[in-house]
XYZ file of C-alpha atoms in Angstrom:
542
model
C 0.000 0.000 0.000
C 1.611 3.281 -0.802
C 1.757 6.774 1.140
C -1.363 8.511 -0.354
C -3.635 5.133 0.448
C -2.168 5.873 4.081
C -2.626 9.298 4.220
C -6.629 8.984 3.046
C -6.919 6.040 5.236
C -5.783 8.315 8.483
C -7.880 11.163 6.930
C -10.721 8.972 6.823
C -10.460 7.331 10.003
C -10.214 10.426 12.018
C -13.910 11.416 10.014
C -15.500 8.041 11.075
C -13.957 8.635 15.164
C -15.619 12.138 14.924
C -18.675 10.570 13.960
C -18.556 8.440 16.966
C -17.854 11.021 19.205
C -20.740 13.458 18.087
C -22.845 10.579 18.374
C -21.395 9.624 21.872
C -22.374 13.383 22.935
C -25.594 13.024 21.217
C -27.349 10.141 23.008
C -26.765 12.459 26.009
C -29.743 14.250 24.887
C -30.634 16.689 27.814
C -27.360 15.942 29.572
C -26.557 13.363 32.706
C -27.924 15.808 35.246
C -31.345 15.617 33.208
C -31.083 11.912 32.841
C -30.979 11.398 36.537
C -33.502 13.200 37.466
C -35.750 11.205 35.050
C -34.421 8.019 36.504
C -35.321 9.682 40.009
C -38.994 9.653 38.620
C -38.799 6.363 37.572
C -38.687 6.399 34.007
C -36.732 5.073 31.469
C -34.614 7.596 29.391
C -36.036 7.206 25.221
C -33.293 5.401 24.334
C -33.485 2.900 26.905
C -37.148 2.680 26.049
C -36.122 1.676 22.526
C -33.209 -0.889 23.494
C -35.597 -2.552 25.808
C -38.479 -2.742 23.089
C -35.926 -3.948 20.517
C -34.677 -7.859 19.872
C -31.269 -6.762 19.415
C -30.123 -2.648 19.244
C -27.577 -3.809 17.278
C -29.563 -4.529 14.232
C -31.350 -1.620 13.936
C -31.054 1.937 12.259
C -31.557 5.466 13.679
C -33.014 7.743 11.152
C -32.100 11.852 12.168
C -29.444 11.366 15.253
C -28.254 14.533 14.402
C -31.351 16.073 13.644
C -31.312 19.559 15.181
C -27.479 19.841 15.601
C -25.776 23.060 16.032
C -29.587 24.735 15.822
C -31.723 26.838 18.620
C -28.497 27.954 20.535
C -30.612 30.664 21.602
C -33.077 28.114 22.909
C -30.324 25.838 24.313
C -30.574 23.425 21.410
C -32.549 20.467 20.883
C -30.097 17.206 20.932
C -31.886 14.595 18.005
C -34.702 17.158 17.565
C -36.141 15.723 21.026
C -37.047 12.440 19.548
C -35.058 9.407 19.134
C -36.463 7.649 15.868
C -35.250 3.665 15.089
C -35.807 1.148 12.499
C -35.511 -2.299 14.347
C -36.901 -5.310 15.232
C -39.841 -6.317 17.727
C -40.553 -9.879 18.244
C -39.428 -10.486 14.878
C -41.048 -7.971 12.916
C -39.240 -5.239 11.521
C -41.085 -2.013 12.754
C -40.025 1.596 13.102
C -40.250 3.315 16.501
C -40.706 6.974 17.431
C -40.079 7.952 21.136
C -40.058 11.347 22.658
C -37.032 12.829 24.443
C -38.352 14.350 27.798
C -34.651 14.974 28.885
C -34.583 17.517 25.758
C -36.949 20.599 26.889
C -39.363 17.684 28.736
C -39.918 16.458 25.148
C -41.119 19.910 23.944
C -42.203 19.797 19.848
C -39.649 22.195 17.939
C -40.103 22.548 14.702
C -37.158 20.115 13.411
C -39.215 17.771 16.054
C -42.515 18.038 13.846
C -39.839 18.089 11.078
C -38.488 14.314 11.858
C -41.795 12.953 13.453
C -43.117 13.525 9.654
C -40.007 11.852 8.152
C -40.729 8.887 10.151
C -44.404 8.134 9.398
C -43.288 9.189 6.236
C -40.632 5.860 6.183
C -43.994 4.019 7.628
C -46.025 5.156 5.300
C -43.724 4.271 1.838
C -43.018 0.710 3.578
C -46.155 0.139 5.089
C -44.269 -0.398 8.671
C -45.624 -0.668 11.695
C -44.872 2.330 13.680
C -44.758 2.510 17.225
C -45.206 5.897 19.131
C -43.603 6.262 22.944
C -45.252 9.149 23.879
C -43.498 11.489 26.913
C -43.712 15.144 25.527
C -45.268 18.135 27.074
C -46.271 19.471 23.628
C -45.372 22.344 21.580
C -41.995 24.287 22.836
C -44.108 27.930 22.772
C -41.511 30.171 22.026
C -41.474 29.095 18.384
C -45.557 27.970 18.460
C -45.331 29.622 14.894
C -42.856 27.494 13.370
C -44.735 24.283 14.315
C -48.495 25.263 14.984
C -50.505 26.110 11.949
C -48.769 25.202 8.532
C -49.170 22.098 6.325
C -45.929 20.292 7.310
C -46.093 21.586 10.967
C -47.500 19.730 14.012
C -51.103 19.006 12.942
C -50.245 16.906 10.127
C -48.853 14.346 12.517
C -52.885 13.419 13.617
C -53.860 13.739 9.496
C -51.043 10.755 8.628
C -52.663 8.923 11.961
C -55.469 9.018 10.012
C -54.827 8.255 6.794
C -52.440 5.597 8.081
C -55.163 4.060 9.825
C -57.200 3.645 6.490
C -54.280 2.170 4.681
C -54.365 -0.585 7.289
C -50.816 -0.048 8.920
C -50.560 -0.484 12.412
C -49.577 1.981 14.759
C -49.430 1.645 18.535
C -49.153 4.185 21.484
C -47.468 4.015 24.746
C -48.031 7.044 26.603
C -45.029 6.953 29.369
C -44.792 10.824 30.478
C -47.073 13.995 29.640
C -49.311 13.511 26.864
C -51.154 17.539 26.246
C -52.893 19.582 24.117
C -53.087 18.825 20.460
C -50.734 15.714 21.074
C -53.154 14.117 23.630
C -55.032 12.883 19.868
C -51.317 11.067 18.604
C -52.032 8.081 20.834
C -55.913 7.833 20.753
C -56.028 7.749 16.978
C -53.007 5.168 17.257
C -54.955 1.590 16.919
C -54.226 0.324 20.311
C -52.986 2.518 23.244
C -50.952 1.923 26.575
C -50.618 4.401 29.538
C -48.348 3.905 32.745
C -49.939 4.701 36.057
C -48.678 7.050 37.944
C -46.119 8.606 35.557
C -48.028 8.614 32.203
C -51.053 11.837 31.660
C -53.383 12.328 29.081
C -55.537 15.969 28.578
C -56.077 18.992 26.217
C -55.624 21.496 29.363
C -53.576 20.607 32.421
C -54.616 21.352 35.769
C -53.614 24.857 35.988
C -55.190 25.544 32.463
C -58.496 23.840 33.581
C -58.670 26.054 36.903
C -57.757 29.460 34.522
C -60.425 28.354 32.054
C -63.504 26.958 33.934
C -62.367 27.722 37.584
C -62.224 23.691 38.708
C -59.690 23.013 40.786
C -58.046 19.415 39.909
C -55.177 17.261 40.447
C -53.433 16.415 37.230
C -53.863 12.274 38.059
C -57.607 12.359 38.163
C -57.991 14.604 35.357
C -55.880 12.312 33.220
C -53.903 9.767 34.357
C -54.443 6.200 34.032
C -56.734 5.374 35.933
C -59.262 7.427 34.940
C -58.526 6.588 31.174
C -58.754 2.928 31.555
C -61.719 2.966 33.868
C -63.389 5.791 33.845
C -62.965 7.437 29.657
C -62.424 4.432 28.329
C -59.584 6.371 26.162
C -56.865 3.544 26.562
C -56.765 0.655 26.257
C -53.946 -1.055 28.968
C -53.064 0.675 31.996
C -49.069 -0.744 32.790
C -47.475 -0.706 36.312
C -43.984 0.584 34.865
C -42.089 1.760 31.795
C -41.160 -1.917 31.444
C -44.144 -3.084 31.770
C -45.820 -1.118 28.757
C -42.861 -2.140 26.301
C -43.626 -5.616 27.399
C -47.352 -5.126 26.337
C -46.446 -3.624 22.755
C -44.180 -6.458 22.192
C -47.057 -9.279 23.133
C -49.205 -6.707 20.733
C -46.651 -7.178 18.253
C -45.993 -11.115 18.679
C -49.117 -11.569 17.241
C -49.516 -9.214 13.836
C -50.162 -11.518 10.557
C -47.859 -11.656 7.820
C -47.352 -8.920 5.344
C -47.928 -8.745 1.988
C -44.282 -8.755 -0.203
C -43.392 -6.516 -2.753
C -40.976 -9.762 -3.658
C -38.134 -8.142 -4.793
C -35.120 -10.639 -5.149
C -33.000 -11.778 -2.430
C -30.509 -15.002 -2.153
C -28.617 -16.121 0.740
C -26.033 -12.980 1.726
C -22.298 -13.191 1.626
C -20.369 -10.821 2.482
C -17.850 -8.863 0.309
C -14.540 -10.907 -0.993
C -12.673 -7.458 -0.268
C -12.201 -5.904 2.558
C -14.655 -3.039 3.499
C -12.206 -1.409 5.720
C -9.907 -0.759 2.448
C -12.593 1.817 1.840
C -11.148 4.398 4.358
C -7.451 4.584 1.903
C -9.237 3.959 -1.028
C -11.296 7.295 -0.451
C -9.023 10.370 -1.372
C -8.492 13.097 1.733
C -9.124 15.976 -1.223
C -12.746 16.195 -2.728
C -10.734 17.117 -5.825
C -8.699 13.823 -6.244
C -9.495 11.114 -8.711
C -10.436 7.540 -7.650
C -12.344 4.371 -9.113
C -15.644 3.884 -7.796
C -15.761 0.390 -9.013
C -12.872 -0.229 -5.673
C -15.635 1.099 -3.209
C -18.570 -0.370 -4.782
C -16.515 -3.829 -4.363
C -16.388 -3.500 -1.116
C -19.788 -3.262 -0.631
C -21.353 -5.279 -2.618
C -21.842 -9.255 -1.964
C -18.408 -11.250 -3.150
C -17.412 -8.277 -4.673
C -19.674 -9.046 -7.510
C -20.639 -6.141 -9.934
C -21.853 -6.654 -13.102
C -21.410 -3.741 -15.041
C -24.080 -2.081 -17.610
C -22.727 -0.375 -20.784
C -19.416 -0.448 -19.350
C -17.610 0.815 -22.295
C -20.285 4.046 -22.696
C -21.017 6.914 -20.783
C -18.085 6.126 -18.402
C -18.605 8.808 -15.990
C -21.038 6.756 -14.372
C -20.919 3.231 -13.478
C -24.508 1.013 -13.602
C -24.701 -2.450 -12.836
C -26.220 -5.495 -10.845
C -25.188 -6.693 -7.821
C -26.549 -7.888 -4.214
C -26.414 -6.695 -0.846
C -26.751 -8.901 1.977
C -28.268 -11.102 -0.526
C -30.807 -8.550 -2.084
C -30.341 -7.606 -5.674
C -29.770 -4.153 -6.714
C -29.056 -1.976 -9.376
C -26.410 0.363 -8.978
C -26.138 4.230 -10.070
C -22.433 5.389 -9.503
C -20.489 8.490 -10.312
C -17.230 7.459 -11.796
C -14.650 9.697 -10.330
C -12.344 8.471 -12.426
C -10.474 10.667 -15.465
C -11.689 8.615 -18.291
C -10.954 8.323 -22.011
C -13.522 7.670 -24.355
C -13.499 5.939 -28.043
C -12.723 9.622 -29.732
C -9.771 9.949 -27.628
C -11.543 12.786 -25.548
C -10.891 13.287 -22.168
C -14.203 13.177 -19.378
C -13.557 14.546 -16.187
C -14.488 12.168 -13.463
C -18.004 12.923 -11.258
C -19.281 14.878 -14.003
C -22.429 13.779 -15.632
C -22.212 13.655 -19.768
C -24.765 13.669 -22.672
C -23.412 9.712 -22.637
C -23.178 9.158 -19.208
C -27.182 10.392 -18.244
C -28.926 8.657 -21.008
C -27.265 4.939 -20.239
C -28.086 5.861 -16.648
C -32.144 6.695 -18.012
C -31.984 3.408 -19.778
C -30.400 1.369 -16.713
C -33.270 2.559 -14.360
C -35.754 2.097 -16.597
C -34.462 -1.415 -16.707
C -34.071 -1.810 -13.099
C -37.779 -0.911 -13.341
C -38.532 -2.933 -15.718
C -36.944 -6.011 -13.487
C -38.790 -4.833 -10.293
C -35.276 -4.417 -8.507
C -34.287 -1.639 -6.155
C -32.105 0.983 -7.273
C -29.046 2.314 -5.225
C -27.369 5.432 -6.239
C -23.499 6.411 -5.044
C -23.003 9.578 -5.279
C -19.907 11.766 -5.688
C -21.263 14.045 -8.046
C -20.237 17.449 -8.826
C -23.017 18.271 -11.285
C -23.369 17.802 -15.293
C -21.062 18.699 -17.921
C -20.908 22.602 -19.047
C -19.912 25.000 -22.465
C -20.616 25.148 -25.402
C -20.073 21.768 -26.742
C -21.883 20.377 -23.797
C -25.015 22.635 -24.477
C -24.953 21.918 -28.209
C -24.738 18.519 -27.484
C -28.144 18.566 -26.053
C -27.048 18.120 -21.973
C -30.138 19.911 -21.043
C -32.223 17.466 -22.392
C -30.173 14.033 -21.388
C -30.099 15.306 -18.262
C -33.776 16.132 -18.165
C -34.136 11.998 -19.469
C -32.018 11.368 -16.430
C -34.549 13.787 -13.811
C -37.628 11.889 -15.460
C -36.351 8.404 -14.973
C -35.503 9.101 -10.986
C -38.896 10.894 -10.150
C -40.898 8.658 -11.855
C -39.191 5.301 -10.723
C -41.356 2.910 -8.985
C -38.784 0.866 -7.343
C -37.357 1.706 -3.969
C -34.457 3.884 -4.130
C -31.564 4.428 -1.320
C -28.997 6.796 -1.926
C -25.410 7.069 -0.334
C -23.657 10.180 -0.306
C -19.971 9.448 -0.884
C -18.318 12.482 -1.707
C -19.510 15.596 -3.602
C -23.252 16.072 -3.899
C -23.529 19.285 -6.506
C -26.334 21.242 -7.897
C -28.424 19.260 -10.143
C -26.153 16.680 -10.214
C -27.751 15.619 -6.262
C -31.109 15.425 -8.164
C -30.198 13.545 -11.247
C -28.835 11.209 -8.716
C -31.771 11.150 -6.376
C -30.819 13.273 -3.702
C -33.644 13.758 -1.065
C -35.931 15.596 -3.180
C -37.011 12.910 -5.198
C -38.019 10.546 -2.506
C -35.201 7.729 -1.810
C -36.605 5.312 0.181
C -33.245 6.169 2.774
C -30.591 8.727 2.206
C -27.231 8.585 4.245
C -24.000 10.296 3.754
C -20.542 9.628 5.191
C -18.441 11.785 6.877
C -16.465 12.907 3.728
C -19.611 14.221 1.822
C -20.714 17.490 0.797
C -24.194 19.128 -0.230
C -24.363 22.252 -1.844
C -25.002 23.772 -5.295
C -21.358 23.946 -6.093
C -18.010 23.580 -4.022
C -16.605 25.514 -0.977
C -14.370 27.400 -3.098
C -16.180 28.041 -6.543
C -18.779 29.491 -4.087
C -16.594 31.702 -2.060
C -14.625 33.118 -5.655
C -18.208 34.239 -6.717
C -19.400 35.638 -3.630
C -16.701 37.439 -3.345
C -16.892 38.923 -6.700
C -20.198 39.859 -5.489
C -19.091 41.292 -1.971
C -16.259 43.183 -3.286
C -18.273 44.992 -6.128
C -20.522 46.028 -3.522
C -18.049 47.682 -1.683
C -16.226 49.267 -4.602
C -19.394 51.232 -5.251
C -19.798 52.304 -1.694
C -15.862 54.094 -2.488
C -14.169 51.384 -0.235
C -10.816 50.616 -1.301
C -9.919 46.679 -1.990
C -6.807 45.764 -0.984
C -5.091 42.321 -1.412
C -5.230 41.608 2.292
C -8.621 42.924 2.666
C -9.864 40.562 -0.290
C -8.367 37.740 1.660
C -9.927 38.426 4.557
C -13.412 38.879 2.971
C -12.646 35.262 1.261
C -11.809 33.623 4.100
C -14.554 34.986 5.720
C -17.694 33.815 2.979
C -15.476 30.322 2.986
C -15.898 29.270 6.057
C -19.206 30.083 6.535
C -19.848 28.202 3.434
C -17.689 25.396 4.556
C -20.144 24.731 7.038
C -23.102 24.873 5.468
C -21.923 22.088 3.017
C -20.820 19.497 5.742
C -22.699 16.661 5.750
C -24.082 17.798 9.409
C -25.780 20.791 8.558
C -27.410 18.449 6.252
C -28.108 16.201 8.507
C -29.388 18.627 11.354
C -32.025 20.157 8.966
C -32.846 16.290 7.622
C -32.015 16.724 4.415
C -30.241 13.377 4.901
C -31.578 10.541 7.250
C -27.780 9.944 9.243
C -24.208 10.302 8.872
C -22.711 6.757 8.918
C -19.490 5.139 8.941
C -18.998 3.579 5.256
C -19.061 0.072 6.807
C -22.649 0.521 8.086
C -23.879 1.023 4.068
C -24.437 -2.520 3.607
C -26.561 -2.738 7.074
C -28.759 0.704 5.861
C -29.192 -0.886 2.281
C -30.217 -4.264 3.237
C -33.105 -3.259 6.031
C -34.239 -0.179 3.845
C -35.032 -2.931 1.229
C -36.199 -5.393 3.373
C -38.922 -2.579 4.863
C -39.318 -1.417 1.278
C -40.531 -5.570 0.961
C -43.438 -4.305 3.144
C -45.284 -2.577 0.494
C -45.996 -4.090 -3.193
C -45.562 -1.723 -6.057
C -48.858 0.433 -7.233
C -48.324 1.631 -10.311
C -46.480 1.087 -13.400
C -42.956 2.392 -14.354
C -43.928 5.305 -16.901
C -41.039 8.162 -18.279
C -43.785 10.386 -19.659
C -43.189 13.075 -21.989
C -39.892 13.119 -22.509
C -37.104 15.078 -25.456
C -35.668 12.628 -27.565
């Protein structure tokens, strides 16, 4: 192995050990001292909720970890958005579970909290996976009541997908384990069976000291709404549990006993894993974004026996498409080569641009995946499509436009993987979030943006220091400098694959040897729920 696979490996390395440490930091939530004092009340923190709930916390997923990060300083943050959201497995079945953070704000709703709920009944409601709700929050955080109250994507269309979740037959369950108020008191009643623990768990649409303001009744909050009265008296839920413990062991015996689901079928043999090793992937990866590398080394190392069978090889080399498996499911695969390439004319492609060549085999690979019913992955490093004069002629506009159609109108589950660079149109052309992958993770080395740290800095800078030329301010060297510094790092940030992941534009930031685990149980929830509707490119320029 030579000196540059060393120095990307250490690179690398140190990326995946920062992971682990925000995450370490992260599961904190509210911090220790808020932990214990939950403990003191008895409860179980939301993570330990899940891990209890869970077969095994090791095979599962957690979809927005990071959700919230670095955002509402002025609020003293919201760890995970207040809500700890995991993709696992209860008595056997593969469900997703949402459970509220009372250690974060006493599980207040901000509005990246309505943000992720939605993403996760979203994941439910594509896969048609049970979804289980642990309910401890004291509603919405009322500082910012208009970020999350009144608008279509805010708080109130949590109870609208209970609803329309109901009628599509997928089960959701309720444990209500803390404060359960206001507009969220409907989550768990419209959920089709619903637990409450005694003493700890509370149910109402005012509290006590709203009821006495409102009406004048003077009431303690137990006997307005605790479980007693719901189990015996309302008739509003459905088991009344001693302990946290004793509710998770309730949903489980729920769960035991669920029927079979129908399959989507898609195609999956017995898994092996890849001949090379995985962990190459850290020195294969280059330390600079604007290095060359093959893709076809990483995608080796992910796939099952190192397998890949390549699609058009020879054309449109700036992206690789082929069929493979992954932990036994097969795939098709939608790379960006970021590889210098030479084509049959002798002309030169720059690697992790998308060609005229390069979108249309990737159209006609997708439409074959379609075509096959098998689930596409795409791998990106991307930094966008091909531009000037020859490109334009050439008709990019309209290849890439093929390219747009095929993704958005795919019927097969997609999962994308951000690698590397994630550019401008090239994160749409290969499905970045806004065209609905089933899952979309990035590693520590990506970045999301409409172009790169330093394109973007040379233009707003042109645009800064025009500004202040017409204001009479004199540009010097070391002023310009300053200014560019300045717009870069403030750039830099917005493109790392946190702030992305904060504002859940991406599900997680994972360690590359957690792809295979991310593919394999998006697919096998994406298994849940048969295909609709036909594969159909519309109108499209030829």
């Amino acid at each position: 192995m030579d000196i540059k696979f060393n120095k990307n490996e250490d690179h690398n390395k140190l990326l995946a050990s920062d992971l682990r440490q925000r995450f370490t930091k992260v599961k904190l939530g509210g911090g220790e001292k808020r932990i214990e004092k939950h403990h003191a009340k008895g409860k179980m923190t939301a993570r330990e909720r899940i891990d209890y709930l869970l077969d095994d916390k090791k095979s599962s997923i957690e979809i927005g970890a990071f959700a919230g990060d670095g955002m509402y300083k002025e609020h003293g943050g919201c760890p995970s958005g207040g809500v700890v959201v995991k993709i696992g497995y209860v008595k056997g079945k593969q469900c997703i579970v949402v459970a509220n953070d009372a250690t974060v704000k006493a599980g207040a709703w901000f509005p990246i909290t309505g943000k992720k709920n939605l993403r996760a009944q979203e994941i439910s409601i594509e896969n048609k996976l049970p979804i289980i709700y642990l309910v401890d929050s004291a509603g919405v955080y009322l500082p910012m009541q208009d970020e999350i109250f009144p608008d279509k994507e805010h708080f109130g269309r949590i109870f609208r997908n209970n609803a329309v979740m109901s009628s599509m037959g997928i089960t959701q369950i309720s444990a209500v384990m803390g404060s359960c108020v206001a507009g969220g008191a409907y989550l768990p009643i419209m959920s089709d069976e619903a637990i409450i623990v005694d003493k700890t768990g509370s149910i109402f649409l005012a509290g006590s000291y709203l009821v006495k303001a409102a009406i004048g009744e003077s009431i303690d909050n137990e006997t307005l709404g605790g479980a007693t009265t719901h189990c015996e008296i309302s008739g509003v839920t459905d088991y009344k549990a001693k302990d946290d413990k004793d509710a998770l062991d309730t949903i489980k015996n729920i769960v035991s006993k669920i029927g079979d689901y129908d399959k989507a079928g898609y195609n999956r043999e017995k898994p092996a894993k890849p001949k090379l090793d995985p962990k190459d992937i850290f020195g294969i990866l280059p330390k600079s974004r604007a290095d060359q590398y093959d893709m076809r080394e990483i995608i080796s190392r992910i796939v099952d026996d190192s397998d890949f069978e390549e699609y058009k090889e020879g054309y449109g080399q700036t992206i690789l498409t082929g069929y493979a498996r992954i932990d036994g499911w097969a795939v098709g695969i939608v790379a960006n080569q970021r590889k210098l390439v030479k084509t049959k004319n002798g002309e030169m492609q720059f690697g992790g641009v998308i060609y005229s060549d390069s979108a249309d085999k990737a159209t006609r690979f997708i439409a074959n995946c379609n075509q096959k019913k098998i689930p596409l992955v795409f791998l990106q490093d991307v930094t966008g499509f091909m531009v000037g004069s020859k490109s334009e002629h050439g008709g990019i506009i309209k290849d890439g436009a093929k390219m747009v159609n095929a993704v958005s109108n795919s019927v097969v589950p997609k999962f994308t993987i951000i690698i590397g660079n994630s550019y401008g149109a090239g994160n749409y052309a290969m499905c970045g979030k806004a065209y609905d992958p089933r899952l979309i993770a990035a590693w520590p080395s990506a970045e999301l943006a409409v172009m790169s740290g330093n394109s973007a800095a040379k233009v707003l800078l042109q645009i800064e220091t025009a500004s202040l030329k017409k204001k009479g301010e004199a540009i010097t060297p070391e002023v310009e400098k300053e200014l560019y510094d300045r717009i870069k790092a403030r750039y830099d940030e917005q493109i790392s694959p946190y702030y992305a992941a904060s504002r859940i534009w991406t599900d997680a930031v994972i360690d590359p040897l957690d792809t295979r685990t991310w593919i394999s149980m998006g697919i096998e929830a994406a298994n849940h729920a048969p295909i609709e509707k036909p594969f159909n490119l519309g109108v499209i320029q030829v």
